[in-house]
Each structure stands twice: as C-alpha cells, then as structure tokens.
Short mmCIF file of C-alpha atoms and ligand atoms in Angstrom, two decimals:
data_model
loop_
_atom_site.label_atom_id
_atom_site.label_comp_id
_atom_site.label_asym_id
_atom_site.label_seq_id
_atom_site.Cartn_x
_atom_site.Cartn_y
_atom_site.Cartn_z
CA UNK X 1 33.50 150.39 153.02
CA UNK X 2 29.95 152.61 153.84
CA UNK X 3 27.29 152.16 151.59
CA UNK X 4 27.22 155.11 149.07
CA UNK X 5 25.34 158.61 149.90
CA UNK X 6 24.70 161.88 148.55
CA UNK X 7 26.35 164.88 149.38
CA UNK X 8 24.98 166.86 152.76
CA UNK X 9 27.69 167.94 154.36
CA UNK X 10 26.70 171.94 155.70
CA UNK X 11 29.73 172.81 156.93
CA UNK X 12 33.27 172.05 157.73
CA UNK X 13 32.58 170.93 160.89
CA UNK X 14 29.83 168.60 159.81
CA UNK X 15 32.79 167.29 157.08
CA UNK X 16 35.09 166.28 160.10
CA UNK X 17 32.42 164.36 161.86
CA UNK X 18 31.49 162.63 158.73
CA UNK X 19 35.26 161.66 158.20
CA UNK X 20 35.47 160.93 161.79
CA UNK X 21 32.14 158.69 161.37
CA UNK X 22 33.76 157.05 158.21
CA UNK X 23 37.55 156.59 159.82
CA UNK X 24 38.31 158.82 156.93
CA UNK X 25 41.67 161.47 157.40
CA UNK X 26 40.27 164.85 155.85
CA UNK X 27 42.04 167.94 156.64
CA UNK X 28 40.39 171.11 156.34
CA UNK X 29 41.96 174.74 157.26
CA UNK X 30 39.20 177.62 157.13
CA UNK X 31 42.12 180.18 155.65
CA UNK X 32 42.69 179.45 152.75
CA UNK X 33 45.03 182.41 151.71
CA UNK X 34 48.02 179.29 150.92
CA UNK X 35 46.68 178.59 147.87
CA UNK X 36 45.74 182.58 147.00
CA UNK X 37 49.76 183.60 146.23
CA UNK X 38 52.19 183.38 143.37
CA UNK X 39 54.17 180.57 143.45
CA UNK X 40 56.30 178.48 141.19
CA UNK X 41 54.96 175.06 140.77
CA UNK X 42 57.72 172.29 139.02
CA UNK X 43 59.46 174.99 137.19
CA UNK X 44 56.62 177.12 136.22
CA UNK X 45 55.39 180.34 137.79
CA UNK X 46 51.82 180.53 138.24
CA UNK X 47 49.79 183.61 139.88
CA UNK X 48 47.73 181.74 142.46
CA UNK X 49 47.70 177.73 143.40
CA UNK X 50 44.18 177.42 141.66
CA UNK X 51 43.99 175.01 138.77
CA UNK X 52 41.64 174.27 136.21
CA UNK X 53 42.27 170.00 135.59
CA UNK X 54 41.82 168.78 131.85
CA UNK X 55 38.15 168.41 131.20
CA UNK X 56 37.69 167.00 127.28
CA UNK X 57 35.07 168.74 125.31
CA UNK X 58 34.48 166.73 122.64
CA UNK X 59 33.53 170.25 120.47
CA UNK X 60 36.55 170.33 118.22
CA UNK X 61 36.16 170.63 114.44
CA UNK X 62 36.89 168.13 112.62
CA UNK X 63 39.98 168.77 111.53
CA UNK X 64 41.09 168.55 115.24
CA UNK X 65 41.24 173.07 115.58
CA UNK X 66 39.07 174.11 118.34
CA UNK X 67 36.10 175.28 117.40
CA UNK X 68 33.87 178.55 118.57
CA UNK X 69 32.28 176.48 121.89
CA UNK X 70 36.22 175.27 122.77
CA UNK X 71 37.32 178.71 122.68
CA UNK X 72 34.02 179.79 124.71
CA UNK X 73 34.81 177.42 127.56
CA UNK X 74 38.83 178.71 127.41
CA UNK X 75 37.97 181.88 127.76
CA UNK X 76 35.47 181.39 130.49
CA UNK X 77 38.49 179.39 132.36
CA UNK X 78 41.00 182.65 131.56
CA UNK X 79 38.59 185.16 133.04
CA UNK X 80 37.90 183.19 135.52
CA UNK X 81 41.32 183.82 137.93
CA UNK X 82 43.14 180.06 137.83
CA UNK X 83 46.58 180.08 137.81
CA UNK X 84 47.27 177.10 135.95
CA UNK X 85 45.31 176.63 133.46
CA UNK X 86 45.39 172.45 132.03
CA UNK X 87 43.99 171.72 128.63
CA UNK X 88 42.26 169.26 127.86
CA UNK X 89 43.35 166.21 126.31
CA UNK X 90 44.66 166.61 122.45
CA UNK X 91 45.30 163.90 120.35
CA UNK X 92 48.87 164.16 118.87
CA UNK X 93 47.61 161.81 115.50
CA UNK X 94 44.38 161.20 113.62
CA UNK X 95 44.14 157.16 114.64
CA UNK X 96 44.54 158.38 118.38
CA UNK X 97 41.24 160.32 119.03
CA UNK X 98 38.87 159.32 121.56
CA UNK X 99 35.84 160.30 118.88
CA UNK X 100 35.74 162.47 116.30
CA UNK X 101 35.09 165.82 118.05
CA UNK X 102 38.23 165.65 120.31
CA UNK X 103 41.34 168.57 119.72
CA UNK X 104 44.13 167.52 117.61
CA UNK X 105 46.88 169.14 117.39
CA UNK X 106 49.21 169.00 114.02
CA UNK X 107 50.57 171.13 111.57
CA UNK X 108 47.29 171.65 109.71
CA UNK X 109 45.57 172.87 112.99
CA UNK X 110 47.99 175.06 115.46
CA UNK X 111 46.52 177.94 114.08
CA UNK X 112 43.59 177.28 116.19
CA UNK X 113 45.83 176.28 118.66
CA UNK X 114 47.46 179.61 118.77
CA UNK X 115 44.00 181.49 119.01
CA UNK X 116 42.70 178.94 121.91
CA UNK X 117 46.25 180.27 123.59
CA UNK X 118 45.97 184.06 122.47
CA UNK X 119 41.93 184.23 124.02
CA UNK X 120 42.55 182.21 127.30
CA UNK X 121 45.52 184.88 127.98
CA UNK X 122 43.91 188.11 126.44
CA UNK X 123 40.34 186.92 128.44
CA UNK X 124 42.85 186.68 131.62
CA UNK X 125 44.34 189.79 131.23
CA UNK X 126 40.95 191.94 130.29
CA UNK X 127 39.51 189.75 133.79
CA UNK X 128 42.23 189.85 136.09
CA UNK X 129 44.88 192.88 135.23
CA UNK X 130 47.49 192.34 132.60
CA UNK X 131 49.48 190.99 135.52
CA UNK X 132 47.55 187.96 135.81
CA UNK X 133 48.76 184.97 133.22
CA UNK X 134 47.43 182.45 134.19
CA UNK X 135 50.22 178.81 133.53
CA UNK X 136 48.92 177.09 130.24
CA UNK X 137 49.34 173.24 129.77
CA UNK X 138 48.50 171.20 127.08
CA UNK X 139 47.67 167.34 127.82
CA UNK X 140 48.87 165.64 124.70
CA UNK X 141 47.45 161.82 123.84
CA UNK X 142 46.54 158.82 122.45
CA UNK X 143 43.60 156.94 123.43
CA UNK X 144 44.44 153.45 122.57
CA UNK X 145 42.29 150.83 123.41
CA UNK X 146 39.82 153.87 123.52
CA UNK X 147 40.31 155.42 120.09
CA UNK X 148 37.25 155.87 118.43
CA UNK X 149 38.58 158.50 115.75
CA UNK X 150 35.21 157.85 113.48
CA UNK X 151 32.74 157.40 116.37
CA UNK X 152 33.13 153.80 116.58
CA UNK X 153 35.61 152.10 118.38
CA UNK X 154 39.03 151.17 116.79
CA UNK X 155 40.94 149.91 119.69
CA UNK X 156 44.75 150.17 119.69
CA UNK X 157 46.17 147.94 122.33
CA UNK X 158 49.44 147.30 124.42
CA UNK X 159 47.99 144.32 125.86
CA UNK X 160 45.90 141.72 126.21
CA UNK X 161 43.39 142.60 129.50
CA UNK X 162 40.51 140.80 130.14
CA UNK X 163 39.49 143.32 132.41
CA UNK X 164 38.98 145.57 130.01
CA UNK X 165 38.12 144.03 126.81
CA UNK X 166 34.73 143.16 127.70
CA UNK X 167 34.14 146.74 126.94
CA UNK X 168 34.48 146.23 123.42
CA UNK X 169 34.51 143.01 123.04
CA UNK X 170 37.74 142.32 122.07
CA UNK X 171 39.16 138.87 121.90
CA UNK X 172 41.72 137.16 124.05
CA UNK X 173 44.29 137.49 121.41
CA UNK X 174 43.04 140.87 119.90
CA UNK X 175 46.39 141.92 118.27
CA UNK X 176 48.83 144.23 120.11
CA UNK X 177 50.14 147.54 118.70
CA UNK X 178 54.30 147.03 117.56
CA UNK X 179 56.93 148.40 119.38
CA UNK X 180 58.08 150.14 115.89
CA UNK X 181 54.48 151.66 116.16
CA UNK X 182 54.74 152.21 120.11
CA UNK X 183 58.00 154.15 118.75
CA UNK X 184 56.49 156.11 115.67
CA UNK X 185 53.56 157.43 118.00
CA UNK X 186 56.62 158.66 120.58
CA UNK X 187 57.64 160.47 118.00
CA UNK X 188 53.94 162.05 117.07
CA UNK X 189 54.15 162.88 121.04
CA UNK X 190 57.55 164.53 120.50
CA UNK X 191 56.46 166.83 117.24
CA UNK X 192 53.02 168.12 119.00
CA UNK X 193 55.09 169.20 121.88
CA UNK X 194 57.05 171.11 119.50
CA UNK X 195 54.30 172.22 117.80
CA UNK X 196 52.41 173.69 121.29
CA UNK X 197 55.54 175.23 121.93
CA UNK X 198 55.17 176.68 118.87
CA UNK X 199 51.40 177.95 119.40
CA UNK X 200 52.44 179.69 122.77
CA UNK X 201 51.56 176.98 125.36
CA UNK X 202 54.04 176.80 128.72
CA UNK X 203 54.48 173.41 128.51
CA UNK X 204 52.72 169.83 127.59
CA UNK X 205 51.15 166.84 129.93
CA UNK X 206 52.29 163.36 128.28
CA UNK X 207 49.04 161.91 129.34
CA UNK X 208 50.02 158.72 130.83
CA UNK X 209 46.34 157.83 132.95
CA UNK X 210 42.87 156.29 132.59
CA UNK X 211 43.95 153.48 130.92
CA UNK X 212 44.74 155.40 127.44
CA UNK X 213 47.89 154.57 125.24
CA UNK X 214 50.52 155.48 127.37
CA UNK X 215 49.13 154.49 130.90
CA UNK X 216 48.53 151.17 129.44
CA UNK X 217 52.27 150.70 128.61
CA UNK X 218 53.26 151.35 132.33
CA UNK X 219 50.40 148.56 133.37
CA UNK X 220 51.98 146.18 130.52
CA UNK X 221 53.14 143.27 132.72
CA UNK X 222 51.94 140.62 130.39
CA UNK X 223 53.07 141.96 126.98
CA UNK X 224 56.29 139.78 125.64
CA UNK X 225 59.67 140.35 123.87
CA UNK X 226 58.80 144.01 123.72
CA UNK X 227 60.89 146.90 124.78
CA UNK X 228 57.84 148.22 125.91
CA UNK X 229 56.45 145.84 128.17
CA UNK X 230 57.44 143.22 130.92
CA UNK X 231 59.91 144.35 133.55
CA UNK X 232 59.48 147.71 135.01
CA UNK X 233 62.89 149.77 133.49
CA UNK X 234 60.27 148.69 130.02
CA UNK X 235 57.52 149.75 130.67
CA UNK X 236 58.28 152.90 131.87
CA UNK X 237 60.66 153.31 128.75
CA UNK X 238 57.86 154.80 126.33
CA UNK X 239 56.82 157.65 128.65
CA UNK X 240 60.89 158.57 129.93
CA UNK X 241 62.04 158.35 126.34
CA UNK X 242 59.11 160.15 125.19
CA UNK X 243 59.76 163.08 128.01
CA UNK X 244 63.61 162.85 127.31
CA UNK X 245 62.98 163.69 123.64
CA UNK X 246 60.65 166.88 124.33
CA UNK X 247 63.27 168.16 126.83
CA UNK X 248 66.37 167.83 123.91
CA UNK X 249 63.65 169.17 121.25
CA UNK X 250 62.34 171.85 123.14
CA UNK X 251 64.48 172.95 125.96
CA UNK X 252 62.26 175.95 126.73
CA UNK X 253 58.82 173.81 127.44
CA UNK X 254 57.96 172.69 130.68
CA UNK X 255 57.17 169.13 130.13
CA UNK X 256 54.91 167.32 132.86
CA UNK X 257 52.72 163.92 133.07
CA UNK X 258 48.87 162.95 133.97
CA UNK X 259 49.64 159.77 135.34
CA UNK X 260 47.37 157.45 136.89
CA UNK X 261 48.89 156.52 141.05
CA UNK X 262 47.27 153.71 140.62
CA UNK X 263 44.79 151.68 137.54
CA UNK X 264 42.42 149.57 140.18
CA UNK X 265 42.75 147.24 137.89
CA UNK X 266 44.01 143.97 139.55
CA UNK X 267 47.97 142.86 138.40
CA UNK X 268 49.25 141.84 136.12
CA UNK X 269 46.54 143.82 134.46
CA UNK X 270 47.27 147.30 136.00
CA UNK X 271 49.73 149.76 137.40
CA UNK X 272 50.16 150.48 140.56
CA UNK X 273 48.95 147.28 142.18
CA UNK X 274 50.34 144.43 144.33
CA UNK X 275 51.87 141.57 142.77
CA UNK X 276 51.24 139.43 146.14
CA UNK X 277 47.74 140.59 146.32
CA UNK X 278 46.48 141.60 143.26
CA UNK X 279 43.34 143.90 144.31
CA UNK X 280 45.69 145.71 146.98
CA UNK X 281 46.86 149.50 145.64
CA UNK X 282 50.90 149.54 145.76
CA UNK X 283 52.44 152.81 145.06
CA UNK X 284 56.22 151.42 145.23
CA UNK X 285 56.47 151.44 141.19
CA UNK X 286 54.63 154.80 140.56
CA UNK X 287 57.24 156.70 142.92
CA UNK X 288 59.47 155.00 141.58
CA UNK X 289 58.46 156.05 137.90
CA UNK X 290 58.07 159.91 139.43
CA UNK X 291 61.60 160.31 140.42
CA UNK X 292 62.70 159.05 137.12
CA UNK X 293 60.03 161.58 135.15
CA UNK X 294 62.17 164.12 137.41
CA UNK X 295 65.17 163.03 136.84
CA UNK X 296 64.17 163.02 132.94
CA UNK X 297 62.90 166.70 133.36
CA UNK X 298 59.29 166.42 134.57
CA UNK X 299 59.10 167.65 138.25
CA UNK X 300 55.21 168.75 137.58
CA UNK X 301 53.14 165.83 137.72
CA UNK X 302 49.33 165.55 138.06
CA UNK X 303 47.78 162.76 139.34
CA UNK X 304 44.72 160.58 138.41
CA UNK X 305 43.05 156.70 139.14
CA UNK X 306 41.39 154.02 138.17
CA UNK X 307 39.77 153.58 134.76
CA UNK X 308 36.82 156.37 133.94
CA UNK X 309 35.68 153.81 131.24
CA UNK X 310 35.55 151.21 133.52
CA UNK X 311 34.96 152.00 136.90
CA UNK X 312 34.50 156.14 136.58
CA UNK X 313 34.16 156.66 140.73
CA UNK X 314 37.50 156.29 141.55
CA UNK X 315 38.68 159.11 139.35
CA UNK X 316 35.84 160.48 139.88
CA UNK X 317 33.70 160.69 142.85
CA UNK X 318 30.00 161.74 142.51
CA UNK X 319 26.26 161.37 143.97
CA UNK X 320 24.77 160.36 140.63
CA UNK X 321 26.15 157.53 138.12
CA UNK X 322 25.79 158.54 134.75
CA UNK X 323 22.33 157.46 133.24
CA UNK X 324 22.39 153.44 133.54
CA UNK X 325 25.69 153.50 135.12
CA UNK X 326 26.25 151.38 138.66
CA UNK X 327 26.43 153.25 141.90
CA UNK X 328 29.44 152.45 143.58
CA UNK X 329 29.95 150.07 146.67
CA UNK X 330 31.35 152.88 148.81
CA UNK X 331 30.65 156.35 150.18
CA UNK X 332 31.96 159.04 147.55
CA UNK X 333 34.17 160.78 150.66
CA UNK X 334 36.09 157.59 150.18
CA UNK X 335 37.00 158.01 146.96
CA UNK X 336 37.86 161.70 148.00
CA UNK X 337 40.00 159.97 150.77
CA UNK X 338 41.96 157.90 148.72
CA UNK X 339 42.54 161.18 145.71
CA UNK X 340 44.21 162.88 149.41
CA UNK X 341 46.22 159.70 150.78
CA UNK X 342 47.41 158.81 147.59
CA UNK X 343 48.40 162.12 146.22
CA UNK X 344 50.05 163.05 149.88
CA UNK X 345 52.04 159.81 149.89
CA UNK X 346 53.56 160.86 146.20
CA UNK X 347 54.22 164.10 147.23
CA UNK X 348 55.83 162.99 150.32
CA UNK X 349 58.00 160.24 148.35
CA UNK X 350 59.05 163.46 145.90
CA UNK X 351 59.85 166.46 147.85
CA UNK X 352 60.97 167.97 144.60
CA UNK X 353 58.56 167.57 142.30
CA UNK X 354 55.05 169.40 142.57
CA UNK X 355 52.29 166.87 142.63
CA UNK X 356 48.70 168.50 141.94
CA UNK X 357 45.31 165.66 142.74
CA UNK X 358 42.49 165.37 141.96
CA UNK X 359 38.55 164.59 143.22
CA UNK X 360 37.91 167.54 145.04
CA UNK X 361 34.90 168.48 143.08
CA UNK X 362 32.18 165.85 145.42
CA UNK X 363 33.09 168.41 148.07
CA UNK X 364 31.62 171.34 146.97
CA UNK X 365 32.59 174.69 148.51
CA UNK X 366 34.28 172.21 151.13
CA UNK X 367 37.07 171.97 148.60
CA UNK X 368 39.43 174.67 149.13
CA UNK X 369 39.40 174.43 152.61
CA UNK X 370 40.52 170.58 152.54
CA UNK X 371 42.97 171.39 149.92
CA UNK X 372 44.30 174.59 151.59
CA UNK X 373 45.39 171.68 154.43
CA UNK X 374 46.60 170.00 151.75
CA UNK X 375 48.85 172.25 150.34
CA UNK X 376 50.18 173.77 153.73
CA UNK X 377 51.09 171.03 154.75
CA UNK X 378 53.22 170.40 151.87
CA UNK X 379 50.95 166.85 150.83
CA UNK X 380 50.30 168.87 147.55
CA UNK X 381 50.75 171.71 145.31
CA UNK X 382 48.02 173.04 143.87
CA UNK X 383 43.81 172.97 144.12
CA UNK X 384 42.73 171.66 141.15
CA UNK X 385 38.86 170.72 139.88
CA UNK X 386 37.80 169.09 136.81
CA UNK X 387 34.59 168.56 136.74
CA UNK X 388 34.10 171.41 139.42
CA UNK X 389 35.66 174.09 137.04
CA UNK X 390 33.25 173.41 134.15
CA UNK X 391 30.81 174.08 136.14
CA UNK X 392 32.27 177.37 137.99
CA UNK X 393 35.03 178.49 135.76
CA UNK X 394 35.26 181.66 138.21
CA UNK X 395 35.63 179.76 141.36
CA UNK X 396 39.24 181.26 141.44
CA UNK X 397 37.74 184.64 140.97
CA UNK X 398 35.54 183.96 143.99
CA UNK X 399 38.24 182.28 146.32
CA UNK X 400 40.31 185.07 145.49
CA UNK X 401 37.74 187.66 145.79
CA UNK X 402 36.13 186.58 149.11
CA UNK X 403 38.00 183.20 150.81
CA UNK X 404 35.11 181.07 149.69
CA UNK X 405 33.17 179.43 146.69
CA UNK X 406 29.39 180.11 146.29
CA UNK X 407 27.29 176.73 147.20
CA UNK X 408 25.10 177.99 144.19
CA UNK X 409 27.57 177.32 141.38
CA UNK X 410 29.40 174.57 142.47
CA UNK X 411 29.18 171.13 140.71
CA UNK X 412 26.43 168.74 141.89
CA UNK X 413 28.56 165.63 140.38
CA UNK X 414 25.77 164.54 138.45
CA UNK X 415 27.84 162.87 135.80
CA UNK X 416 25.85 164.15 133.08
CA UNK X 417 29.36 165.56 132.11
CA UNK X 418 30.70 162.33 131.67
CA UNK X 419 27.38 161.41 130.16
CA UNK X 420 27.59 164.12 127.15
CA UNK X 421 31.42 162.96 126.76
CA UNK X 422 30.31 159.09 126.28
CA UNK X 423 27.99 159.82 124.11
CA UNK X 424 30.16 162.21 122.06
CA UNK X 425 28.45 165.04 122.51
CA UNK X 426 29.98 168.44 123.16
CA UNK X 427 30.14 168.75 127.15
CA UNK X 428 29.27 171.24 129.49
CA UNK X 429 27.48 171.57 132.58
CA UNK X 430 23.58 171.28 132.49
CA UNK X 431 23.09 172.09 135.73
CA UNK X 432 25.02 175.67 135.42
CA UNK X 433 25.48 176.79 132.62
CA UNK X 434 22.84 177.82 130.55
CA UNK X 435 23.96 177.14 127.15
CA UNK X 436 23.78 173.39 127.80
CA UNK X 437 20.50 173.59 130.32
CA UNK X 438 18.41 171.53 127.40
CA UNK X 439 21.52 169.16 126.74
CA UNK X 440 20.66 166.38 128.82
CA UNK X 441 17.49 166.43 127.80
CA UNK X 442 17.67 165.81 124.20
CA UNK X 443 16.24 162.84 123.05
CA UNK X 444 19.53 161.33 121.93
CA UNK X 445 21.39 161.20 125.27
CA UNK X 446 18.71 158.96 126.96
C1 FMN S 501 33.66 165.01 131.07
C2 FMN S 501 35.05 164.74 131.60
C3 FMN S 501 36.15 164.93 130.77
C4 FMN S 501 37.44 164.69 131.25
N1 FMN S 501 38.50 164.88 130.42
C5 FMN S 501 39.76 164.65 130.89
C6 FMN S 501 40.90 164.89 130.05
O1 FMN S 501 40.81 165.37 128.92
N2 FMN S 501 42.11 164.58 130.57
C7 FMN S 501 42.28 164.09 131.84
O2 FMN S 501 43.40 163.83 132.26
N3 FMN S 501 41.22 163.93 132.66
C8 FMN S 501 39.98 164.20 132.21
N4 FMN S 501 38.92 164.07 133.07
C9 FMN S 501 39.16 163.81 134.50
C10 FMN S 501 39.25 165.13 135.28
O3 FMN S 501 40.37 165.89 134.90
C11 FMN S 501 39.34 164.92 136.81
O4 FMN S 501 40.48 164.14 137.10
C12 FMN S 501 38.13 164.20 137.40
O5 FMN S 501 36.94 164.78 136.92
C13 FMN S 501 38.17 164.25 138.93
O6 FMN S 501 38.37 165.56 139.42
P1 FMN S 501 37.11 166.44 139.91
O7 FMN S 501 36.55 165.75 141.13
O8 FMN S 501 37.64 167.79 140.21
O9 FMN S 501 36.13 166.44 138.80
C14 FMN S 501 37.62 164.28 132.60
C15 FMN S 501 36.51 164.12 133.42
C16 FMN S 501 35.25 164.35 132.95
C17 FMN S 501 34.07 164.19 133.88
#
C-alpha cells in the first residue's frame, strides 16, 4: 500500500504513470463516444451510458414525500443529460430510516413520489429534446443496524458483529431482528416496489450494500437456526425471495440490486471475504449470488464496498476525511483500483447481466476516459458518479456536448457530503453549488 495523497494528476498521461508508479491497472481511452449512445442496460433502455449513482439527501419531509430541495436536486440530475438516472435510497417502512429526513415511500407519500418522477422527466425533456428519458431507478431500503428514524440510533440487527457495534455501542448479545420480522419487512420491500411502479419509476434497487438491512443478511455467517442466516443458499434467501416476489407482483418493473462485492469486514463478520484468511477479499459467493439475482430476474446490478459508516474510503475514495475522520492507510487511486478490478471481475463472471461501479468521482475529469476503457472493453456497463454528480449534475450534458468534463465543476472529494449526511443535514455540494456554499460552515456541523 502507498501512503495516501491528494489528487494532482494533469492529465491522462500523468494518470498512467501514476498507476504505473503504484503497480495499479487503470485503463483510460481518450474517445469516449462508447459511453455517449443508446443502449439497453439489463433490460432497460437508456439514452446514453451516463449514470447518476444514489446519493441520499437527507431533505425529505417528514412524512417521508420529497420535499422542494429533493425535487431541486432531481431536476438538476434530469436536465442534466444522464441516462440512468438512480434514486436515492428510500426507506420502504417508518422503523427503517437512516434519520428522520430520509424519502419514504408508502401509500401516504407516492404522491410526492409521482411529482419527483413527473419533474426529473419533464426537466429532461425541456433540457435534452422530448427524445431524451433518461432510465429512472428507485433504491428501496432498510437501514438496520443504522436506523435512526428519530435522529437517534435504533439499531435493527441480523447479527451479532463486533466489528461494528462499537459504533453504537451495542452489546455482545444486542438482540437480533426475527426471521418472522426479516419476512414482514420482505414484504414492506415487495409493496414499495409496487407502489414505485405505481408512481412511474422503471424499476427498483433492493439495496443490499453498506452494511444496511439486507447486506447484513448476506454477511450473516454467525446468526443461528434462522432461515436467514448461516449457510450461503440462507443468507442469500431474503434478497432472492424478496426479488422473486417483485418480479410475480409487478411483472412490468425492472427489478435490480446495490450490492456490496465485498463488506471489508473480516469473516465471519462480512460478505465477500475469505473464510481461510479472513482479511483477504473473495468474490466466489458474490458471483455466485449475481447469477442467482439473474436467474431470479435481476440482470442490472450496481455495485458498492466496504462499510461508509465504518471505513467510508473504500466505497468511497477521497483527498479529505470528513471533519475528524481518519485518513486512510493507502493512496485513494487504490481504492479507485479495486472499484475497477472488482467490478471487471463481476462483470466478467456475468456476461449477461449489466454490472455498473462505482468510485470514479477521486478522478475528476479523468473519469470518463477510464470508464470509457471500462465499458469497451466489456468490464462494465455504464459510467456512473455519486458523489461526482451532486456536484456536476450536467456532467452528461458536457460529455455529451464536447467529449470532456470541465476540471472547474468536478467534485474535489472533500467529504463534506458525507459530512452534511452524518450529521443529518440536508446534503449538497459546498464546494459547487451555491445554495449550500455557507453549509459547512454553520456552526452546527463543526
Ligand atoms: C452523501 C452520500 C450519500 C450517499 N447515499 C447513497 C445512497 O442513498 N445509496 C447508495 O447505494 N449509495 C449511496 N452513497 C454512495 C454513492 O452512491 C457512491 O457509491 C460513492 O459515493 C462512490 O462513488 P463516487 O466516487 O462516484 O462518489 C452515498 C454517498 C455519499 C457521499
């Protein structure tokens, strides 16, 4: 591992010699015209290959509906030329939020829904041409052992991780959610699906990463006499059945999963890791687990790491930890190294499904050009940015309109993002956009 730096790489030449420098394998293609044409992507056509990742906002009303600022940054994202378009992450039940400002989708709230749907599309549209409509997904969840649906933490776990519960202090024996409950929240899963459906979304993500509700089932080696935990064919059984519901309920929704390659959390305490050598990454179980999401009817998955709560770099490369927050032990074009192996070795495991990664946002304008090699050379599907599109929700709009981004508006990765999001605060980018330029420096987020 190299020590971690900041971003200074000028050019894509000075990005090979630094990968060179690093042992690091970063392609990079100057045309980037693969990623500019329509395409279908797992069963869904999209205009271009340029995706906007789910970015919470924490801005919701109360009641879950999306309020004025949500429908601000949606709009923003339609104008701004993606293709797919992959909303953030909605809580399908009230004891499921990760704090009290996150989207919620029910009965009581699709109205909102519908408009968040109706103003991405008609913003797309009035942007783009009328033949522009741009793939919308909704990322359905529960945040289990990270609910904090009043602001404080009410933890809902699968198991027992001592990893983890130092985070909020949870006991050795902290009590484990039922598998009756495991089942009634499948259910909540099932009905929101329905219920985007219903409010015009394309299809739904069963969020199944970062160590929420439904990633920690897959990673739930230790949990006993449970149909959801144990051996593998278990703990895969919440997210298949789950998926295998939403297809029978609603045939016409494309139905797709966030999962998490790999937790970095060392077995038996997370997925995707070596039982012989606990710290080592093994992908053998999460191919596994993507041919049978296909085979249930997900051939659209988009892939994650690691544990943003825990250790946020490997999701989430940056120069900058969030205020108080550790820099990492290695060089952030490592963790943009791993986002590429990893995602190319899925891919390559599951010619038919579309696999879209992550982690491209440290690299700036160097992005599309790495993931242009990417996805002509079939390791991966789409360009997607999180943290990259909140702060340049036209970067399709530029890589469309002239083959490049601007080095002006890209993201700095200055975590002040994540920063807003932990402290529940509505999120946006201080750096570029001026509605949230005093954000950071309110009193309250020190
Ligand atoms: C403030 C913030 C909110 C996020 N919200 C979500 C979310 O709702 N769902 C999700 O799957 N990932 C979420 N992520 C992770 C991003 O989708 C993305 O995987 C990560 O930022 C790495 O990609 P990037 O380098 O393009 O930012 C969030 C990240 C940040 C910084």
């Amino acid at each position: 591992m190299a020590p971690h730096a900041r971003f200074r790489l000028r050019s894509a030449a000075h990005l090979r010699d630094e990968a060179g420098r690093l042992g690091l394998d970063i392609p990079f293609r100057d045309d980037v015209s693969v990623l500019l044409d329509r395409a279908v992507i797992g069963g869904g056509a999209v205009p271009n290959r340029l995706a906007v990742l789910p970015m919470e906002g924490a801005d919701a009303e109360r009641t879950g509906a999306p309020s004025a600022s949500t429908l601000r940054r949606y709009r923003r994202y339609g104008a701004g030329g993606a293709g797919l378009i992959w909303c953030e992450a909605a809580a399908v039940r009230a004891d499921g939020r990760s704090n009290p400002s996150q989207l919620m989708l029910t009965e009581g709230t699709i109205g909102g829904f519908s408009r968040l749907v109706d103003e991405t599309r008609k913003a797309a549209g009035k942007a783009r041409g009328s033949g522009h409509s741009p793939l919308l997904i909704l990322q359905l969840t529960h945040s289990g052992r990270f609910a904090k649906p009043e602001g404080t933490p009410r933890p809902l776990i699968v198991q027992n991780n001592p990893h983890l519960a130092p985070l909020h202090g949870l006991p050795p024996d902290h009590p484990l959610v039922s598998d009756d409950e495991l089942a009634a929240i499948r259910d909540d899963f099932v009905e929101a699906a329905d219920l985007a459906a219903s409010a015009g979304f394309d299809g739904v993500d069963i969020k199944a990463c970062h160590g929420y509700l439904m990633s920690e089932t897959l990673a739930a080696h230790s949990r006993e006499d449970s149909r959801y935990g144990g051996p593998f064919e278990n703990r895969t059984r919440l997210l298949l059945e789950t998926v295998r519901h939403i297809r029978e309920e609603a045939p016409g929704l494309l139905v797709t999963s966030r999962l998490s390659t790999t937790d970095l959390v060392p077995f038996p305490y997370g997925f995707g890791m070596d039982p012989d050598e606990p710290d080592r990454i093994d992908l053998a179980e999460t191919k596994a687990l993507v041919g049978l999401l296909a085979r249930a009817g997900a051939g659209l998955v988009a892939l994650s790491m690691g544990i943003p709560a825990w250790k946020p770099h490997f999701g989430r490369p940056f120069d900058t930890p969030v205020p108080g927050g550790a820099v990492p032990d290695e060089h952030p074009l490592e963790g943009v190294a791993r986002h590429l192996a990893l995602a190319a070795e899925i891919q390559r495991s599951a010619p038919g499904t579309a696999v879209i990664g992550a982690g491209y946002s440290w690299l700036r304008a160097l992005g599309p050009g790495v993931a242009a090699a990417m996805v002509g050379t079939g390791r991966s599907a789409a360009f997607g940015l999180g943290r990259g599109a909140l702060a340049y929700p036209d970067f399709a709009a530029d890589l469309i309109g002239g083959g490049r981004m601007s080095s002006r508006k890209v993201c700095t990765t200055c975590s002040l993002c994540s920063h807003l999001l932990r402290r529940q605060r509505p999120v946006g980018c201080v750096v570029r956009d001026p509605e949230f330029k005093n954000a950071a420096g309110e009193g309250s987020l020190a």
